[in-house]
Short mmCIF file of C-alpha atoms in Angstrom, two decimals:
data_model
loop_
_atom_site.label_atom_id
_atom_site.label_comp_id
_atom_site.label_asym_id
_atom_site.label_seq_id
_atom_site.Cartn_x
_atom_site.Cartn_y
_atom_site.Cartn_z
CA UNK A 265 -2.78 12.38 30.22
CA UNK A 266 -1.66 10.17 27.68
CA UNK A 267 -1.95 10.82 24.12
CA UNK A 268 -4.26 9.96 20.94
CA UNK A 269 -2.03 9.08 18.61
CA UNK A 270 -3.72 8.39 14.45
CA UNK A 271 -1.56 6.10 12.23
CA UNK A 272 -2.87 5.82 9.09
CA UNK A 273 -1.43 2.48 6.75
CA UNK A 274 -0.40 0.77 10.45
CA UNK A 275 -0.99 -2.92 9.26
CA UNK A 276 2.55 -3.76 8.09
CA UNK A 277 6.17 -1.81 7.56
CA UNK A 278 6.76 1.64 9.47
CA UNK A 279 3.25 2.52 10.62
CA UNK A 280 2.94 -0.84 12.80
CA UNK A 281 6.11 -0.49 14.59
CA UNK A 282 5.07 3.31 14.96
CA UNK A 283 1.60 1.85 16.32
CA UNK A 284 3.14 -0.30 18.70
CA UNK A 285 5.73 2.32 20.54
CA UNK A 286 2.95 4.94 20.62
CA UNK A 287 1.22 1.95 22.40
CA UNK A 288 4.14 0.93 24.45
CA UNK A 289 4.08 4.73 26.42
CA UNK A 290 0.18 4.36 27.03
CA UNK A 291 -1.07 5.93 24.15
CA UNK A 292 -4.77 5.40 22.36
CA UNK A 293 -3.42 4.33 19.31
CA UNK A 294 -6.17 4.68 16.11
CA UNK A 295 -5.05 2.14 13.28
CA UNK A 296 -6.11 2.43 9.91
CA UNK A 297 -5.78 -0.48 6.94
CA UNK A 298 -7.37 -2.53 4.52
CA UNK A 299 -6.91 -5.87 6.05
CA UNK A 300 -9.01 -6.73 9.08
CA UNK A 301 -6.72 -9.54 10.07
CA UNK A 302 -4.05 -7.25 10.15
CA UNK A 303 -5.58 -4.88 11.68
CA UNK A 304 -6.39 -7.28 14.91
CA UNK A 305 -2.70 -7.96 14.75
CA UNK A 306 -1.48 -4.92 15.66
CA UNK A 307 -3.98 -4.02 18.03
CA UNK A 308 -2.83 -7.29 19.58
CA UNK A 309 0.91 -5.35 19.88
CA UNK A 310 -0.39 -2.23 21.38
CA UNK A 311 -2.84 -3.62 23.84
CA UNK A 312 0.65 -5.62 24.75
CA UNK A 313 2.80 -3.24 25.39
CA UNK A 314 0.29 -1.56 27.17
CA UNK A 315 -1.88 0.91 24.80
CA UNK A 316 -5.22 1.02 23.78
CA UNK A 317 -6.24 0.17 20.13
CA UNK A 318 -8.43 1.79 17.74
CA UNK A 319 -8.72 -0.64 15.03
CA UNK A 320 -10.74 0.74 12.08
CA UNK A 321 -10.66 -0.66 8.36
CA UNK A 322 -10.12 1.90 5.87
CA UNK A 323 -9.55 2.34 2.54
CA UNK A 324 -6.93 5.10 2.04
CA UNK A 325 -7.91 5.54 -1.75
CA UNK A 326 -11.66 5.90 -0.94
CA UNK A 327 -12.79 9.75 0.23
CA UNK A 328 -15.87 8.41 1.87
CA UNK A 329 -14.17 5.59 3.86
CA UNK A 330 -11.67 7.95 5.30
CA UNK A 331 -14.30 10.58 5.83
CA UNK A 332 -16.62 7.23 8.04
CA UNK A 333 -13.21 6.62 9.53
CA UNK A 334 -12.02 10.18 11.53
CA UNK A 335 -15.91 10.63 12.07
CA UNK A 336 -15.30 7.59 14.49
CA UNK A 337 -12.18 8.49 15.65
CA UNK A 338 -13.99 11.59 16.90
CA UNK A 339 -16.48 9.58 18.27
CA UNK A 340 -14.69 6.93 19.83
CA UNK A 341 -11.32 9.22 21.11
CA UNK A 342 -12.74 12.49 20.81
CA UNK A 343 -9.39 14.55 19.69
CA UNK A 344 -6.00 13.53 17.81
CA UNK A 345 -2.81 15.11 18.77
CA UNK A 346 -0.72 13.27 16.42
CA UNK A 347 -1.50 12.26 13.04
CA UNK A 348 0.94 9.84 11.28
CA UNK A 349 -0.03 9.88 7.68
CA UNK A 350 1.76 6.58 6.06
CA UNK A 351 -0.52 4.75 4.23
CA UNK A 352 0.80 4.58 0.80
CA UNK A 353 0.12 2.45 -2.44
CA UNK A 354 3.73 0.81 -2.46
CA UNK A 355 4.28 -1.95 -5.47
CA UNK A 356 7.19 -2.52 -4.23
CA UNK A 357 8.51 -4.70 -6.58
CA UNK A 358 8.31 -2.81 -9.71
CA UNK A 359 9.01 0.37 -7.81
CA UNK A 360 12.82 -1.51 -6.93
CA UNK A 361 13.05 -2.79 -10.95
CA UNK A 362 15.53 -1.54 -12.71
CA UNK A 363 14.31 0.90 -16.31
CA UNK A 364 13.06 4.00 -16.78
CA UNK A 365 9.87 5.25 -15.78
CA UNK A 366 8.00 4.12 -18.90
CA UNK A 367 9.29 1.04 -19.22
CA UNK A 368 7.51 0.04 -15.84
CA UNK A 369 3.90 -0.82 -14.97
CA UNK A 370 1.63 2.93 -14.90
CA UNK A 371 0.42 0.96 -11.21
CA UNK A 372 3.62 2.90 -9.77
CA UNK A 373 1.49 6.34 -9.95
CA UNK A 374 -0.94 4.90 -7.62
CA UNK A 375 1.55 6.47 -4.72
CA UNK A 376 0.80 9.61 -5.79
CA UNK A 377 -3.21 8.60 -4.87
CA UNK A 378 -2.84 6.63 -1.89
CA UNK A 379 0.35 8.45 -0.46
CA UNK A 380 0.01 12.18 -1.49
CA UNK A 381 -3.17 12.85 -2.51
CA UNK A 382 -4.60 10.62 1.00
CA UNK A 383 -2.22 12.32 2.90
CA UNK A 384 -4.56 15.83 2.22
CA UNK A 385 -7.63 14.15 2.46
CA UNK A 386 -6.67 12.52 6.44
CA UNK A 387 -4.87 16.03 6.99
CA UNK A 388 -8.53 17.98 5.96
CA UNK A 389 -10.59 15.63 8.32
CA UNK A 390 -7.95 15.74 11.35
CA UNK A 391 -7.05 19.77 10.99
CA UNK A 392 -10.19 20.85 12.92
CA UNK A 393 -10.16 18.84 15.79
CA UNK A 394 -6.26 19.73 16.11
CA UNK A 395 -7.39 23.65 16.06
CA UNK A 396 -10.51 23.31 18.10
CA UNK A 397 -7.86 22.12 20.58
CA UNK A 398 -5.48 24.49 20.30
CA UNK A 399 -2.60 22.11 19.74
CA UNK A 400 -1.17 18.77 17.20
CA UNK A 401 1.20 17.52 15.40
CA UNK A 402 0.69 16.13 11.78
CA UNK A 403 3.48 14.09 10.29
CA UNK A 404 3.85 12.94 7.00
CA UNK A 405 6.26 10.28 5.59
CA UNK A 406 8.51 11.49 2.90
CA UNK A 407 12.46 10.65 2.57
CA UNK A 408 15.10 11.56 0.80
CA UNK A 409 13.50 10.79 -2.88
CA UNK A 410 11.71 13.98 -2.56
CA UNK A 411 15.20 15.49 -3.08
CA UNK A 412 17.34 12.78 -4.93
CA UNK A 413 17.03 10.31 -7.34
CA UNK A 414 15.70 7.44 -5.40
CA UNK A 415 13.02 4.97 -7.03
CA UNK A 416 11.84 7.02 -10.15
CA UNK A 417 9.77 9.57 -10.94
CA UNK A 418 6.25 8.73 -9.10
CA UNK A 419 8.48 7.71 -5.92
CA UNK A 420 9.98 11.38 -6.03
CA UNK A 421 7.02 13.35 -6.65
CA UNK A 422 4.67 11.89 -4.31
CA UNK A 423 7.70 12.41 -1.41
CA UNK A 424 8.66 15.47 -2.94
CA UNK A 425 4.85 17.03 -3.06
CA UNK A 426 4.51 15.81 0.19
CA UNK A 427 7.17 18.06 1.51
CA UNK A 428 5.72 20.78 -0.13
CA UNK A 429 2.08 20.17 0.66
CA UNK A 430 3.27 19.72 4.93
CA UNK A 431 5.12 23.39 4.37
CA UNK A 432 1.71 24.91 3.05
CA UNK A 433 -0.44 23.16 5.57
CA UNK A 434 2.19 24.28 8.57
CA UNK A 435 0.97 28.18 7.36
CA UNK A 436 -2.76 27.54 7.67
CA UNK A 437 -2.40 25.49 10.87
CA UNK A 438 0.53 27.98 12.83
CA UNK A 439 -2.41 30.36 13.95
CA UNK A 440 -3.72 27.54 16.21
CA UNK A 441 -0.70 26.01 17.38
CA UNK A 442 -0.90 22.84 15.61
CA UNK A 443 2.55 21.93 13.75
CA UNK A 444 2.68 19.69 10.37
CA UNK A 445 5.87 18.24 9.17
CA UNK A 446 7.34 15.71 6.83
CA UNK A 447 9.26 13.20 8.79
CA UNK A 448 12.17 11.52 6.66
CA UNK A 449 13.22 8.12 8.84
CA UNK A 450 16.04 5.86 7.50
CA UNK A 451 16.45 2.42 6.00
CA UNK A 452 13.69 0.33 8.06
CA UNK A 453 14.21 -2.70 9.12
CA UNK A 454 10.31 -3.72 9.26
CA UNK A 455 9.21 -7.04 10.26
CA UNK A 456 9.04 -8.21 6.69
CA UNK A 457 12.95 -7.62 6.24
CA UNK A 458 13.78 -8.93 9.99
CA UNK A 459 11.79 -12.63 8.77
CA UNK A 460 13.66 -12.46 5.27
CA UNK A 461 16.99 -15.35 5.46
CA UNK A 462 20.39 -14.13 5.63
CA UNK A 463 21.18 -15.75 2.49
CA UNK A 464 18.43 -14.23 0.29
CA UNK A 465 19.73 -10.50 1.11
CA UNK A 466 22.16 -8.90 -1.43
CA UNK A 467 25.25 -8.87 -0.14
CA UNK A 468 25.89 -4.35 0.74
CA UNK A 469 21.86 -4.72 1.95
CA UNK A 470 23.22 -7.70 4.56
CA UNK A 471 26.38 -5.44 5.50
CA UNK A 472 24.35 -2.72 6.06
CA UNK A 473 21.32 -3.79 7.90
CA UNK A 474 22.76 -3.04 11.73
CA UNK A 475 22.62 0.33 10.65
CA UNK A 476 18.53 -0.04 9.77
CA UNK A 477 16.38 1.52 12.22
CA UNK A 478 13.63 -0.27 14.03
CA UNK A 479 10.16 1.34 12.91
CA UNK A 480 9.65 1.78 16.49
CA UNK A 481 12.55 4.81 16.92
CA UNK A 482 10.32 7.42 14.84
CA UNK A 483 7.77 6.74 17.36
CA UNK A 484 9.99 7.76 19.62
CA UNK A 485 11.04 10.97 17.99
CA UNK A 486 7.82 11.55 17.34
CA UNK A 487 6.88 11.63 20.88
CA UNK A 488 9.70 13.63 21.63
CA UNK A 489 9.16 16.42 19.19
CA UNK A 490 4.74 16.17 20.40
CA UNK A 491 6.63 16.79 24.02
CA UNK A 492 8.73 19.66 22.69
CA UNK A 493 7.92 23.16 23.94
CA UNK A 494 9.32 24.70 21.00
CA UNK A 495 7.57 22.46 18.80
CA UNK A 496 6.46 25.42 16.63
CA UNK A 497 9.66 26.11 15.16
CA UNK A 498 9.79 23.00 13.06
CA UNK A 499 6.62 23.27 11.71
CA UNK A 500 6.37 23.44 8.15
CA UNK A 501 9.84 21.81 7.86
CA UNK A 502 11.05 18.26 6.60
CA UNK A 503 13.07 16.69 9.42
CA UNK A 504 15.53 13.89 9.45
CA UNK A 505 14.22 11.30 11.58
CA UNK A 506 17.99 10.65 13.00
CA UNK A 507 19.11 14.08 13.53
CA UNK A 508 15.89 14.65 15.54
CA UNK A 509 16.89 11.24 17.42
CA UNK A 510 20.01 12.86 18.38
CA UNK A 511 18.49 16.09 19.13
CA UNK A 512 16.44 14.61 21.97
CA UNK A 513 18.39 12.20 23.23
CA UNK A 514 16.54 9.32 21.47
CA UNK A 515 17.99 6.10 20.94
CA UNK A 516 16.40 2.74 18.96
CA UNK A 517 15.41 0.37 20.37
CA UNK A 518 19.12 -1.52 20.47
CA UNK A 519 20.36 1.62 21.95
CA UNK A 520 21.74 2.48 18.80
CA UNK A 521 21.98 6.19 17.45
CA UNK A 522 20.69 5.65 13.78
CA UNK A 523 22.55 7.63 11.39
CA UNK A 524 21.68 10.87 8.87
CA UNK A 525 21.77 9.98 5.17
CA UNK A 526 21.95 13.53 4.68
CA UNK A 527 25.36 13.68 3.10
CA UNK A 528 25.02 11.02 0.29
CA UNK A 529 21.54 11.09 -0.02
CA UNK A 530 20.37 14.14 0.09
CA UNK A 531 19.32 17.02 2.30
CA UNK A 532 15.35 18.25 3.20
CA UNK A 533 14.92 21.65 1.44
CA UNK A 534 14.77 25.02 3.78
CA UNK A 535 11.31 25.89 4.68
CA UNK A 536 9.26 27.49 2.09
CA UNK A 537 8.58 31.17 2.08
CA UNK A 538 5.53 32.52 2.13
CA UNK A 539 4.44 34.83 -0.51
CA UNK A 540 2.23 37.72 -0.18
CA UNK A 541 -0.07 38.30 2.71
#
């Protein structure tokens, strides 16, 4: 049977390549986003590659929009067993400008709305079909700026209360065998960054870019870690996108292994302890 598969943010960036691959092995793939262009886009990909679309607009920042939204994902699929939570309110140009914190626009905390804060909200409405059914996965994106210097201080505290957030969740949710984890993927090379000329790229960002992954290979992990008998014993933990890729076997879409930043960029903290009883 194949799986029902929740992606959250999935008009543009990571969450449409993730869309797509989910497609691309059968899955019903539920898309969420503002744009209703967009959102015909990508269903367009997954109905390609062989997947059936959920297209439903939705406003990440708006509690009763997302609550309208998993009421007709219930409806209309009747269970999730993955969640990908990666809509986020990325300006992404004043997040990359140089300056400290208060020196640029107060916009930037908006990631700490539509990023963290939406990432609990989708998480509270998908948790109780996930238990009913005895079985999930929820995956947030975070990366390494929940650990590092990487972007500034809203950049690091949504990623870094994400972490934290997936850890508490993975307690609640371990009784009914449904696992929640931050995912951390690489440098993406999205469709926006693919389209972007040679010429405009700074020069270590055009060196580098063979060494981007495709949006598609945490789909792929993704899958792979769902598929995972052991699944359990990574809930609650923030996971390296590549090491997991090499784990299982998983290649991008190139063939390509993509590589660990783990070394200069940071490492995901050791699952949290819980306190008490």
């Amino acid at each position: 049977m194949s799986i029902v598969a929740v992606v959250t943010g999935a008009t543009r960036g990571l969450g449409r390549g993730i869309a797509r691959e989910f497609g691309a092995d059968g899955a019903t793939v539920v898309v969420t986003g503002r744009n209703e262009a967009d959102l015909a886009a990508v269903s367009g990909e997954i109905a390609d590659r062989g997947g059936k679309p959920i297209a439903i607009a939705c406003d990440h920042a708006d509690d009763a929009s997302v609550a309208s939204a998993f009421a007709r994902i219930k409806d209309e699929a009747g269970r999730i067993d993955i969640l990908v939570n990666n809509a986020a309110a990325v300006h992404a140009m004043d997040l990359i400008a140089p300056g400290p914190f208060w020196e640029k626009p107060l916009h930037l905390v908006d990631m700490i709305d539509v990023g963290l804060r939406s990432n609990y909200v989708s998480s509270w409405h998908a948790a109780p079909m996930m238990a009913k059914a005895g079985k999930g996965l929820i995956a947030s994106i975070s990366f390494y700026g929940a650990v590092s210097y990487f972007h500034g201080a809203a950049y690091g505290a949504a990623k870094a209360g994400t972490d934290k957030m997936m850890a508490d969740m993975a307690v609640d949710l371990a009784p009914h065998g449904v696992a929640a984890i931050s995912y951390w993927p690489g440098f993406i090379l999205t469709d926006a960054v693919k389209a972007m000329p040679a010429d405009m790229l700074p020069p270590d960002m055009r060196e580098s870019l063979p060494q981007w992954e495709t949006p598609e290979f945490a789909a792929r992990v993704l899958q792979a870690l769902y598929a995972d008998p052991r699944i359990m014993s990574f809930t609650g933990q923030a996971l390296i996108g590549a090491e997991m890729g090499a784990r299982y076997g998983v290649s991008d879409l190139d063939g390509k292994q993509p590589i660990s930043y783990r070394e200069t960029m940071g490492a995901p903290h050791m699952p949290f302890t819980r306190v008490g009883g």
